[in-house]
XYZ file of C-alpha atoms in Angstrom:
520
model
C 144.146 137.987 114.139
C 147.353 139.111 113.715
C 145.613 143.107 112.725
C 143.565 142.858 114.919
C 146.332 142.579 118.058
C 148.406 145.326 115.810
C 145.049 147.774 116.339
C 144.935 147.179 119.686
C 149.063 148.089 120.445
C 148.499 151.273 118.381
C 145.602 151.936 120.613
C 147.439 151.278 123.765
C 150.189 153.234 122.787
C 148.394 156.628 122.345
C 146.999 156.512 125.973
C 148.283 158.849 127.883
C 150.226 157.700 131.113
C 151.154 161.234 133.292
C 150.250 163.951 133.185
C 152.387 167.095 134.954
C 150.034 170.392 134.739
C 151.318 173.707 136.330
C 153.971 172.031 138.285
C 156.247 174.046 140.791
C 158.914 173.574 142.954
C 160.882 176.141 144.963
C 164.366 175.559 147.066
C 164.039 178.990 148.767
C 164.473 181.813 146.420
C 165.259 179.530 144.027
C 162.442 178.619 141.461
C 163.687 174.871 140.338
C 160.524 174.156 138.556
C 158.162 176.812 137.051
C 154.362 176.184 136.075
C 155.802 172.758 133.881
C 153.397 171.176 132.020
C 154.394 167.697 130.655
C 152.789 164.249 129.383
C 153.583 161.238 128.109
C 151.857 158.139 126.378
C 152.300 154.423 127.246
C 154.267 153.060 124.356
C 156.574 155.934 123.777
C 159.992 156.862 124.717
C 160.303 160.689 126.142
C 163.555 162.158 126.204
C 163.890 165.132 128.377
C 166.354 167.768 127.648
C 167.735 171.029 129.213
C 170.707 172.532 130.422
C 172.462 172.039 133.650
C 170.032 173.655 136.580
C 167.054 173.544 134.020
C 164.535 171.516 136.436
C 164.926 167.950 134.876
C 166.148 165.953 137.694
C 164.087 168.041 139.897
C 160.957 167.500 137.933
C 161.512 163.570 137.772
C 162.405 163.385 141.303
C 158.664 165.012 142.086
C 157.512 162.229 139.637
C 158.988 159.657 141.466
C 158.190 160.566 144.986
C 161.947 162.312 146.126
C 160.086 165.671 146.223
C 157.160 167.315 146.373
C 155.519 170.009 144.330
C 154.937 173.126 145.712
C 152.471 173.713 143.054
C 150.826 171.527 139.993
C 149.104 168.464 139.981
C 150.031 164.545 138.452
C 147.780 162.834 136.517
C 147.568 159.162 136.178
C 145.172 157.510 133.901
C 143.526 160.550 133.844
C 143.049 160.616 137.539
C 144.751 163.173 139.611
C 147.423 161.346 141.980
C 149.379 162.448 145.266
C 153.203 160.916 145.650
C 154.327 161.375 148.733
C 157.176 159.094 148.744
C 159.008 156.653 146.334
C 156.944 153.779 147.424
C 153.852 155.869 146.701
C 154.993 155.754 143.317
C 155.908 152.304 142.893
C 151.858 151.935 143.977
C 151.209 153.804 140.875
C 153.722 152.145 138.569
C 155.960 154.844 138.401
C 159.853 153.878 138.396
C 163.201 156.111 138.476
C 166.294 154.622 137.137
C 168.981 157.145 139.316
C 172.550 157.765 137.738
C 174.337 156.651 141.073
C 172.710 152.781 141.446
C 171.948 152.509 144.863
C 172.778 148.836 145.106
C 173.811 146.496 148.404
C 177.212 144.816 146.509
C 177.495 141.584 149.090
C 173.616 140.815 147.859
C 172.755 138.830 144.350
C 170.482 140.318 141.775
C 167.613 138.851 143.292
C 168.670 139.836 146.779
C 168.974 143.672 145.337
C 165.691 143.160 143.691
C 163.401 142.221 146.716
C 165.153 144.475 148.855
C 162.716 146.639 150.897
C 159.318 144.812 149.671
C 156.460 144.021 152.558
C 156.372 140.767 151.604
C 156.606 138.407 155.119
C 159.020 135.472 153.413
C 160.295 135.859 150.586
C 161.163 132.835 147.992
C 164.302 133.201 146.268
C 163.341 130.220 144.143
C 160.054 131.971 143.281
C 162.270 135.828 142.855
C 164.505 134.014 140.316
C 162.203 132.899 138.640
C 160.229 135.954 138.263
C 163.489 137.369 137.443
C 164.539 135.061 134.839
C 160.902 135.690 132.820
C 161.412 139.623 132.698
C 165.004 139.313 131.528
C 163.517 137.021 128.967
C 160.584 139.376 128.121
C 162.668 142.288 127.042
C 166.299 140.997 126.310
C 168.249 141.946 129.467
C 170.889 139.597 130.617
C 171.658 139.069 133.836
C 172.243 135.964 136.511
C 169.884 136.233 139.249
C 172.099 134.418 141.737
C 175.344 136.627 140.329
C 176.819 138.900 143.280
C 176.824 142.497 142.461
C 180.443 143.025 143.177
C 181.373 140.345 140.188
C 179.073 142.878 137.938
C 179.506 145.184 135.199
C 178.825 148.761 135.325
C 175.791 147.542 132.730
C 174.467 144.664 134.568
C 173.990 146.544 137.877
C 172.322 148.903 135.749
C 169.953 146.125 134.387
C 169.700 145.341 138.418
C 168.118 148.151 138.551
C 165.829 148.367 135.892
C 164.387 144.706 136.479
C 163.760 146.255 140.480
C 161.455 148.698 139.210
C 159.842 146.212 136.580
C 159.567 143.652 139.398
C 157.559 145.709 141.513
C 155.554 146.132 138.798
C 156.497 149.913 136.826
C 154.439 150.901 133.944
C 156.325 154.243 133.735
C 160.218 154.184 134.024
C 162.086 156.909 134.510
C 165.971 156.862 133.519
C 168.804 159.787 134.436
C 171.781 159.434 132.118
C 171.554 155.901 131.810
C 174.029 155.780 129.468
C 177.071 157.812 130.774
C 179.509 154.650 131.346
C 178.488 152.614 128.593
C 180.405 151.359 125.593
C 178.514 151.312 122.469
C 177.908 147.852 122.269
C 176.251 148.301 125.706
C 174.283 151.021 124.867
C 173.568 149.059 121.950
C 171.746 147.385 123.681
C 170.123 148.859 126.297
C 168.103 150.595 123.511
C 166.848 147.184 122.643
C 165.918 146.331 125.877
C 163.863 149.947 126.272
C 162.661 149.556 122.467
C 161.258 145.996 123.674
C 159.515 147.730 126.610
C 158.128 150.079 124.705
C 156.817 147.589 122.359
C 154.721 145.925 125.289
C 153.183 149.438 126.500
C 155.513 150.954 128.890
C 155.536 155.084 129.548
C 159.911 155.407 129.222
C 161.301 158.676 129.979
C 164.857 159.485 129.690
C 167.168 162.443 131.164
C 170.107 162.948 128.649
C 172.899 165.413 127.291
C 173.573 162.866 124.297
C 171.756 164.684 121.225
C 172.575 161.591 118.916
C 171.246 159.185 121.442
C 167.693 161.365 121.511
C 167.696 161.273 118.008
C 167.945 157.200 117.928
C 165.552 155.538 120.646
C 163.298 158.446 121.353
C 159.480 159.251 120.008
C 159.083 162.722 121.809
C 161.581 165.433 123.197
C 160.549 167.685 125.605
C 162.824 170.656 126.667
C 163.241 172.646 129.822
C 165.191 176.013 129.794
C 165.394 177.626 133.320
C 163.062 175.598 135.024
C 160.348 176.607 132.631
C 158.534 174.696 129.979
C 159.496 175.374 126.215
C 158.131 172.184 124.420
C 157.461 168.991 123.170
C 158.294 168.061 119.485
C 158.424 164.856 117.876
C 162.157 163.253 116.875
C 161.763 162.609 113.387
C 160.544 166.277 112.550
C 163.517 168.103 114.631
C 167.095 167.608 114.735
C 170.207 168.217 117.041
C 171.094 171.607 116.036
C 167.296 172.570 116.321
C 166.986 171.126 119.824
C 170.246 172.435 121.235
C 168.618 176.052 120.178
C 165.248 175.113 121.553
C 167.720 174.269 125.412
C 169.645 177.299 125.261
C 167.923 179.787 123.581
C 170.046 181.144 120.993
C 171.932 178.985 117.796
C 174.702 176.778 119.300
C 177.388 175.885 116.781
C 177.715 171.774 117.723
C 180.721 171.688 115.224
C 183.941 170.502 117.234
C 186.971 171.723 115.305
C 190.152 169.633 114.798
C 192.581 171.395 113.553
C 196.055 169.989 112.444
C 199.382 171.149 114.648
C 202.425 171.161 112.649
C 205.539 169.474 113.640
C 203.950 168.285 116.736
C 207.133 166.852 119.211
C 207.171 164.668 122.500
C 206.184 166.331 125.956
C 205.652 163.365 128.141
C 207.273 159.897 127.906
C 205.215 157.475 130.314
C 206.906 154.169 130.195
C 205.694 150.978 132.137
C 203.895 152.826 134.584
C 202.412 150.796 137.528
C 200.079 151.349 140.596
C 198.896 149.292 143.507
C 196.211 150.396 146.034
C 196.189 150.032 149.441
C 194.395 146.732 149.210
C 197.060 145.127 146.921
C 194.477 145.951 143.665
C 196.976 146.587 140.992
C 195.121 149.960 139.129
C 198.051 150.488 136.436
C 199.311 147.164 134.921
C 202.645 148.707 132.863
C 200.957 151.587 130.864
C 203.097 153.020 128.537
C 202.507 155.841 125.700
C 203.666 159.841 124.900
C 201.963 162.991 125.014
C 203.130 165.366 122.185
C 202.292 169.168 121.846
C 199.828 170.251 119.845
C 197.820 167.611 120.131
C 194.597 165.928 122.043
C 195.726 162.655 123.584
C 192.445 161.240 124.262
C 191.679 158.640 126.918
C 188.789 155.919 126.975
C 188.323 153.124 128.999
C 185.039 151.579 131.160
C 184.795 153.373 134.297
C 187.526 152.194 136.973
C 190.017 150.676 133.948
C 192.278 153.248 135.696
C 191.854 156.276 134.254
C 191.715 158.236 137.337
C 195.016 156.799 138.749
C 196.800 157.567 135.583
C 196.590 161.342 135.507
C 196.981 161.073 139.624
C 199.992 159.077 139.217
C 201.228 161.686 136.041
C 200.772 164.638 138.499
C 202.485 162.958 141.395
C 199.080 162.601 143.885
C 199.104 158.780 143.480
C 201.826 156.539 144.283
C 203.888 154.994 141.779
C 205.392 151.002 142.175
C 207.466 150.897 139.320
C 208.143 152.834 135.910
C 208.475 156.106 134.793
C 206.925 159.715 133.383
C 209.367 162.141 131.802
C 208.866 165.511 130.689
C 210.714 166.537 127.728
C 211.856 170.152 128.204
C 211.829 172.629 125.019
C 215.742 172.277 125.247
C 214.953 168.465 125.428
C 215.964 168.134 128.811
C 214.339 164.692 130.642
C 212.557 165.576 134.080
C 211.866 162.373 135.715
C 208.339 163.411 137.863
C 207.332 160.081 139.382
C 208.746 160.541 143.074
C 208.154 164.036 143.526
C 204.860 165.348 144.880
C 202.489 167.791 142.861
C 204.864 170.781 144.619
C 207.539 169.426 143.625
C 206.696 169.200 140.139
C 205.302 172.375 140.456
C 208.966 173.925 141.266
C 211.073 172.138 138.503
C 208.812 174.483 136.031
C 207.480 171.880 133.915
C 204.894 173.693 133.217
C 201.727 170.494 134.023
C 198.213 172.207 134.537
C 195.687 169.142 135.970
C 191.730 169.713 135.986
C 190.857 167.245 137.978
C 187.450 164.760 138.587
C 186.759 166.074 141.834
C 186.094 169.976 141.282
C 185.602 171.192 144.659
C 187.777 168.774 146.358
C 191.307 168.668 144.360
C 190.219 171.252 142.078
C 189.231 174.313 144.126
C 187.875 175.058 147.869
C 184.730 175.460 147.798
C 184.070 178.228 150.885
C 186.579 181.172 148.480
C 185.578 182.790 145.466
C 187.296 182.750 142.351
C 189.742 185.515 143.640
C 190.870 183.230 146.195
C 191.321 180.296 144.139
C 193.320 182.046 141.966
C 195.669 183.010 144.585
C 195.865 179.162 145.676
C 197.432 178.741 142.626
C 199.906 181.849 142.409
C 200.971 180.112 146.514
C 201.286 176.561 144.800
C 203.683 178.106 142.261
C 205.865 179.265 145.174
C 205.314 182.558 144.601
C 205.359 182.808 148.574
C 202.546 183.270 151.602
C 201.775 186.664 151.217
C 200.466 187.628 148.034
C 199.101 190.719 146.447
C 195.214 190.435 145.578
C 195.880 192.536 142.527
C 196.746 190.193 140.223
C 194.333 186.737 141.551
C 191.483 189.768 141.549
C 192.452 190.831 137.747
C 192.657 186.985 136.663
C 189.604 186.073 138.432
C 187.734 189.133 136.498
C 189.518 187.929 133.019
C 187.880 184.583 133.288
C 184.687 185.520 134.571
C 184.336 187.969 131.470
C 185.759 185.879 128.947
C 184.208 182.434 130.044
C 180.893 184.083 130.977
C 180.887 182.610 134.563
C 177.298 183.297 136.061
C 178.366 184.833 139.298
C 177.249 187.563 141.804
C 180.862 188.096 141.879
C 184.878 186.960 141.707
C 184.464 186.812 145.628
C 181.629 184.859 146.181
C 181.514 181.097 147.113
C 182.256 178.624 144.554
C 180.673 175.762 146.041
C 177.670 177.977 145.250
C 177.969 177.992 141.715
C 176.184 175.953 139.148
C 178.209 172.410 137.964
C 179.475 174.530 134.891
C 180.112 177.253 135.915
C 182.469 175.729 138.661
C 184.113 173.995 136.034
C 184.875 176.784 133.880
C 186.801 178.857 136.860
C 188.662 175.737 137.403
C 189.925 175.329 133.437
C 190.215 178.608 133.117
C 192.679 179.059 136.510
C 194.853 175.793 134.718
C 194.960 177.197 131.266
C 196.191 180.826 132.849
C 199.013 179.306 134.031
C 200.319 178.359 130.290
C 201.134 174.946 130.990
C 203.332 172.999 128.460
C 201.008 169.679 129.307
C 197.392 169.899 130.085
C 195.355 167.043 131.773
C 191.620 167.163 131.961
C 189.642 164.362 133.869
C 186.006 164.393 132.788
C 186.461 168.078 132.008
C 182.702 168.537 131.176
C 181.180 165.222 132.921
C 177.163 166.503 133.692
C 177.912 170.152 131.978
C 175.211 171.022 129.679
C 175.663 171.590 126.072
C 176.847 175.053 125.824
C 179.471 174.720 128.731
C 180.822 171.230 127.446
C 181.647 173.143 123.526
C 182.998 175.815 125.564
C 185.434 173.635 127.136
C 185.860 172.055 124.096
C 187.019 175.246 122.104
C 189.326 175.867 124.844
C 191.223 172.546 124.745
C 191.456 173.085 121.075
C 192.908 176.648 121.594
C 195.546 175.244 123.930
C 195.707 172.454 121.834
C 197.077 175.124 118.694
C 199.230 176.600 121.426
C 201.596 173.617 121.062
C 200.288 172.922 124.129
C 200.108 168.649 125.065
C 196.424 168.180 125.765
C 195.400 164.979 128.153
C 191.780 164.222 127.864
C 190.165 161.774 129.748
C 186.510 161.325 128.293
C 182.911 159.368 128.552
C 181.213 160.300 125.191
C 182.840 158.319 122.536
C 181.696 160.472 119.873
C 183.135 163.618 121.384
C 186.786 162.146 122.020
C 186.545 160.529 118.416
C 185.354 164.436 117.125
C 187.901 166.163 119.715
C 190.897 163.867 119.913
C 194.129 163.551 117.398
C 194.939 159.870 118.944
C 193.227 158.069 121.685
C 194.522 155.618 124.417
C 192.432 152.900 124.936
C 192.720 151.628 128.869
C 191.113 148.083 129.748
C 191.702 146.856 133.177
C 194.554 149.404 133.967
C 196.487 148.079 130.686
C 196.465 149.914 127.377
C 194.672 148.001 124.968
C 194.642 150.039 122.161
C 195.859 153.555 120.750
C 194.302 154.623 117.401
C 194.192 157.697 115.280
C 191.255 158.984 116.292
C 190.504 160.366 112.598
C 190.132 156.690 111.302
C 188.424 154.800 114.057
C 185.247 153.626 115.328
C 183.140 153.825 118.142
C 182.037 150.072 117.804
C 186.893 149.499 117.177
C 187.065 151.208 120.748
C 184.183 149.856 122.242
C 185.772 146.349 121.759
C 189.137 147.243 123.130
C 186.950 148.954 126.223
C 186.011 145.647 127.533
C 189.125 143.307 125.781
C 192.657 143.242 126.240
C 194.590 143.549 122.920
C 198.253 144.948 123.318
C 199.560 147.642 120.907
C 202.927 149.873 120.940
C 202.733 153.257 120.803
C 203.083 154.805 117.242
């Protein structure tokens, strides 16, 4: 009995679910998605790999009913389909998983769940119910009844999984699904999608994490350019082999950590507190030093304050109480919370911030590189009218050196791919030879070329006896990267740990648990 049921999963799991053939999508001259053929069986998990601007988004969103091919036809079953919309493809089973959940936050998981059906009344009693026996089916835990603004960055995530199982997916389709999970919650999330695979379902998954590929997936398929370069199976490739397969040439995935001697203190933060505007306090006394030549690194669930901390640091977010000194070579104390990011700019420091938002803190968007470089020589105080000569040289020196895909230095940034945005905007900080570097996501959705670009660079700086801030998602990176990391939970430090020692699962546990510990 129990052989025969095994026969039948194995059979089950070798159907094929979708089929893409020839698939095509233009935005103007721009050819997103070129001729892409891809499949995938029920019972398997399909990660789907590429750079940034390689089509995989793109190609999923066609899949799910966002867009529409140009070209190409979708198989289902065998049986050529037409998705017009997103509920289109909830008619044929088909469910996408965005990165941004797109969640009501005054509703309850059931509420969420129902949202938007045809149904004439609907039966909460019935919905929980319904909700409570697919949370049971494949391990998730959630309360239907819970409010989504008492969740967890991981249970509105489950919200949104159960949705799409609810209305009745047989093929899921996930974008980064893990980028703000701890371990333990990625943990188990591959569970939950192991379990679903185990009971048939077609799971596809968008992701820059190589080591996560190699755990829960069967099949990788890679996109370079918008074009199709294959399908292998996980157990017969490996990371390095992949990463070559996405960018076309041998990637060196080895993230050096070299040791500074006689590192010394830069920055002194000492009880450092910050209320919002709605009385939330963001900072609850942080305290901990920045020395040079080394990679501070900073972890933390997302919101446990991370992006008030290197605001508050560069004097954009107001302070309530405590303090952040910079410690001079001649060991001279600058006291920087009260003075705005000109300010600091003036005393001569010598603080470089690459901030979350790019193209809103970072640069403008409508100038080219040579004109962000200028913004930078005017925040210096250089003066109002400047000579383009030298923004115009600098602009040239990182576009060369960083390999910035551009038609030029002068031609929009907010044109430019996620990258390649990102590298003008280190490279523009690190010109200015900065004692203390802060980085906030530095290479958050950057594929894997760009992110060990910006990696080397931070090291480089790093060996400069420059004080490197590094706010980070991927645990494994700031654990590779990083000489000590601060561990924020809740806007309180919970943790710092010499990164060379520790664990993902020790700093997954002080991500979601308060446990005080002084600065070493």
């Amino acid at each position: 009995m129990l052989k025969f049921a095994n026969k039948e999963k194995n059979a089950v799991e070798k159907k094929c679910a979708i089929e893409m053939k020839g698939i095509t999508k233009r935005f103007g001259q721009v050819v997103a998605n070129d001729g892409i053929d891809l499949d995938i069986n029920y019972g398997e998990i399909l990660a789907l790999l590429g750079e940034n601007g390689s089509g995989k988004t793109t190609l999923m969103n066609m899949l799910s009913g966002i867009y529409q091919p140009d070209g190409g036809e979708i198989y289902e079953d065998g049986k050529p389909i037409y998705i017009r919309s997103p509920k289109d493809a909830y008619g044929y089973g088909i469910g996408m998983i965005h990165q941004h959940y797109k969640l009501v936050e005054v509703f309850t998981a059931a509420q969420n769940i129902i949202l938007g059906l045809d149904e004439e009344k609907m039966d909460l009693a019935q919905t929980n119910a319904k909700v409570a026996e697919i949370c049971g089916r494949y391990g998730f835990d959630i309360d239907p009844v819970k409010k989504v603004y008492d969740m967890s960055v991981s249970q509105k995530q489950t919200v949104e999984i159960v949705k799409v199982l609810y209305r009745g997916a047989k093929v899921l389709v996930l974008d980064e699904p893990t980028a703000v999970l701890t371990p333990q919650e990625t943990k188990k999330l591959f569970n939950v999608l192991k379990n679903m695979k185990e009971d048939g379902k077609a799971i596809i998954i968008i992701t820059h994490k190589l080591h996560e590929v190699m755990e829960v997936s069967d099949k990788v398929a890679v996109l370079r350019k918008g074009k199709y370069i294959g399908t292998v199976n996980t157990c017969e490739t490996n990371p390095q082999a992949l990463t070559d397969m996405m960018v076309g040439h041998a990637v060196s995935l080895n993230i050096d950590r070299p040791k500074y001697d006689n590192p010394q203190t830069k920055l002194i933060v000492e009880n450092l507190t910050c209320i919002d505007n709605e009385g939330i306090t963001r900072l609850d006394h942080v305290s901990f030093t920045a020395k040079t030549g080394e990679i501070l690194g900073v972890a933390g669930i997302s919101g446990s304050g991370q992006k008030e901390l290197l605001e508050a640091m560069t004097g954009l977010y107001p302070v309530k109480e405590g303090s952040v000194r910079f410690i001079g070579d001649d060991g001279k104390e600058t006291e920087l919370v009260g003075k705005t990011p000109m300010q600091i700019r003036r005393t001569g420091v010598g603080m470089a911030f690459v901030p979350e938002d790019r193209l809103g803190m970072g640069l403008v968007g409508s100038m080219g590189m040579t004109g962000n470089m200028m913004l930078r020589s005017w925040k210096n105080g250089k003066g109002a009218l400047l000579r383009k000569k030298d923004p115009e040289a600098l602009a040239n020196r990182i576009w060369d050196e960083l390999e910035v895909v551009t038609p030029g230095v002068d031609f929009p940034v907010r044109k430019l791919s996620g990258g390649n945005v990102q590298k003008v905007l280190v490279g523009r900080e690190i010109s200015s030879e900065p004692a203390v570097l802060m980085t906030a996501y530095a290479v958050r959705g950057l594929d894997i070329n760009t992110s060990y670009t910006i990696y080397n660079l931070l090291t480089e700086q790093k060996m400069k006896g420059v004080a490197v801030v590094y706010v980070g998602e991927d645990l494994d990176v700031l654990i590779e990267l990083a000489d000590r990391i601060l561990v924020l939970c809740g806007g309180r430090v919970s943790g710092l740990v010499d990164a060379r020692v520790t664990t993902k699962e020790e700093i997954g546990l002080m991500m979601t648990q308060f446990e005080s510990k002084e600065d070493e």
